[in-house]
Each structure stands twice: as structure tokens, then as C-alpha cells.
Amino acid sequence: MNCLKVLKKSVIDSQLYVSLMGTVFAVFFMFEQNTFRFPSTLLIFITYFSGYLYTKYQNTKYFYKILLLNIVTGIISAALIIFNHNEIRLVKWFVIVVLGLLYNSFFLETYIRKIPLLKVFYVGLVWALVNSWLTLPEFNFPIFFISFFFVTALVLPFDIRDMKSDTVQTFPKFIGVQNTKYIAYIFVFIACILAVFHLKIQFAASFFSASVFTYILVYFSKNSNRDSYFSFWVESCSGLPFLFLIIYLYLKF
């Protein structure tokens, strides 16, 4: 049990896991578009990791440590872009960082997380921009909407988890848990249909398989579930497309 607590604190509470899943989700699309590069992968992971750490710990005693870490990771990220990409990629990255700050920053009087019902769509927007814009030479609309609907659907179970503690209006509090699940089902279905029509066959099959597991996890989402159900299992859904891709490619050969 102590090992599980240590694992939770070092991997999940540290925001390492969600950052890894976001990065793997982006890698899935980079492989589909034949644009995979290690510096881009490292850039995405650093951006997610520093951003999620800042969001979670900005109002704690760790603020100055997190601020210092963000400055260091910002310099590393800029260096990665300058030495491996171009100034356009730097502008894209900066826009995404600003969008992240607008989501939840204590120094803003009103930030996105305070706006009723908007949080889930905003998270979907930022992740979608990473996958369809940051890593690609041109904006890819199919990948944007696949990512947007899928990630938005994954955020809804977290609103179910937090519905008793959230001070802002969320979908479960506004329309109920079951109707929130219906919205998640619809969003996953839309993402899956778009993937089938716009992704290469093995990538579409991988995304479809991941969507099946996502449906199951959304179905069993309850406010009474342990936090690990959401912070590990639901969070893992964004990494499933790449996992299934590896499995299919292995079976093929």
C-alpha cells in the first residue's frame, strides 16, 4: 500500500502521468503524419509537464519552486525550437503557453476555469492545437477535431469526479451525471467517425479500439469512484491509440 502511495505521489500527483499521456497522444498523430521528431516530443512533454505543475501548485507553498521550474523549462523549450525548428514554431508554442496561462492563473481576476461549462472545451482546444498545429507545418483540421472531441469527452468524467467540490457550474451539476455521459459518448463517437474517414487505416483502427475502452470507462464513471479511476484509468485513454498502434504493427509483422 505504501508503494502505491509513493507511486501516486511521484507519478500522478507530480503531473508526470498526464503529461506523458498528452505527449503520447501527440506522438500518435505525428507518426500518422510522418512528422515524428524527438525534439518535438520533448518539447511537448516539457510544455505539458510545466503547465500542469503550474496549474495545480500555483497557490501553494511550492509556488516559487514551480515558477523557477517554469522559467527553466521555458528556456529549454525555446532553445529546442530555435535549434531544431524555426521562428514560426516558436510563435505557435508561445500562443499555446499563453492559452494555458489563461486557463487558470491566480493573477487574473477572471480566468477560463471560472467560466461555467467552458473548461472541458478549453482543455480540448489546447490539446487539439498541440496535435494539429504545433507539430505540423500546416494546420490539420481533421486532427484538430478528432483531438478536440476526444479530449473534451475525457475531461467530462473529471467533472463527474469533482461535482461535489467544484464551485463553478459544470455539466454534471447542470444537466446531471447521466446526461454528461451521453455528451461524452457523442463526442467520442464523432472523434471516432472522423478518425475512420481521415486517418490511415492502421491509425483509424487503433483509435477505434481506444474509443471502445473510453466508452467503457465513461460508462462506469461515478462520483464515488476512487481518484485513481480518473487520474490513472481515464487519463490513460489518451495514450491508448498509440498503444493499440504498437500492438497492431507488432501483430502485422
PDB file of N, CA, C and O in Angstrom, residues 1-10:
ATOM      1  N   MET A   1       0.829  -1.207   0.000  1.00  0.00           N
ATOM      2  CA  MET A   1       0.000   0.000   0.000  1.00  0.00           C
ATOM      3  C   MET A   1       0.863   1.255   0.000  1.00  0.00           C
ATOM      4  O   MET A   1       0.575   2.229  -0.680  1.00  0.00           O
ATOM      5  N   ASN A   2       1.951   1.227   0.783  1.00  0.00           N
ATOM      6  CA  ASN A   2       2.859   2.369   0.818  1.00  0.00           C
ATOM      7  C   ASN A   2       3.508   2.597  -0.543  1.00  0.00           C
ATOM      8  O   ASN A   2       3.738   3.733  -0.951  1.00  0.00           O
ATOM      9  N   CYS A   3       3.806   1.495  -1.235  1.00  0.00           N
ATOM     10  CA  CYS A   3       4.388   1.605  -2.576  1.00  0.00           C
ATOM     11  C   CYS A   3       3.425   2.296  -3.528  1.00  0.00           C
ATOM     12  O   CYS A   3       3.823   3.121  -4.354  1.00  0.00           O
ATOM     13  N   LEU A   4       2.127   1.963  -3.400  1.00  0.00           N
ATOM     14  CA  LEU A   4       1.120   2.589  -4.249  1.00  0.00           C
ATOM     15  C   LEU A   4       1.001   4.078  -3.956  1.00  0.00           C
ATOM     16  O   LEU A   4       0.831   4.889  -4.859  1.00  0.00           O
ATOM     17  N   LYS A   5       1.108   4.441  -2.676  1.00  0.00           N
ATOM     18  CA  LYS A   5       1.047   5.853  -2.306  1.00  0.00           C
ATOM     19  C   LYS A   5       2.240   6.624  -2.864  1.00  0.00           C
ATOM     20  O   LYS A   5       2.105   7.741  -3.352  1.00  0.00           O
ATOM     21  N   VAL A   6       3.416   6.005  -2.770  1.00  0.00           N
ATOM     22  CA  VAL A   6       4.623   6.629  -3.313  1.00  0.00           C
ATOM     23  C   VAL A   6       4.509   6.777  -4.823  1.00  0.00           C
ATOM     24  O   VAL A   6       4.870   7.812  -5.392  1.00  0.00           O
ATOM     25  N   LEU A   7       3.989   5.734  -5.482  1.00  0.00           N
ATOM     26  CA  LEU A   7       3.813   5.772  -6.935  1.00  0.00           C
ATOM     27  C   LEU A   7       2.831   6.864  -7.332  1.00  0.00           C
ATOM     28  O   LEU A   7       3.060   7.602  -8.294  1.00  0.00           O
ATOM     29  N   LYS A   8       1.731   6.973  -6.579  1.00  0.00           N
ATOM     30  CA  LYS A   8       0.739   8.004  -6.870  1.00  0.00           C
ATOM     31  C   LYS A   8       1.338   9.397  -6.711  1.00  0.00           C
ATOM     32  O   LYS A   8       1.112  10.275  -7.550  1.00  0.00           O
ATOM     33  N   LYS A   9       2.096   9.588  -5.657  1.00  0.00           N
ATOM     34  CA  LYS A   9       2.665  10.916  -5.391  1.00  0.00           C
ATOM     35  C   LYS A   9       3.732  11.286  -6.418  1.00  0.00           C
ATOM     36  O   LYS A   9       3.800  12.420  -6.881  1.00  0.00           O
ATOM     37  N   SER A  10       4.556  10.306  -6.804  1.00  0.00           N
ATOM     38  CA  SER A  10       5.684  10.582  -7.693  1.00  0.00           C
ATOM     39  C   SER A  10       5.291  10.614  -9.166  1.00  0.00           C
ATOM     40  O   SER A  10       5.955  11.269  -9.968  1.00  0.00           O
TER      41      SER A  10
END
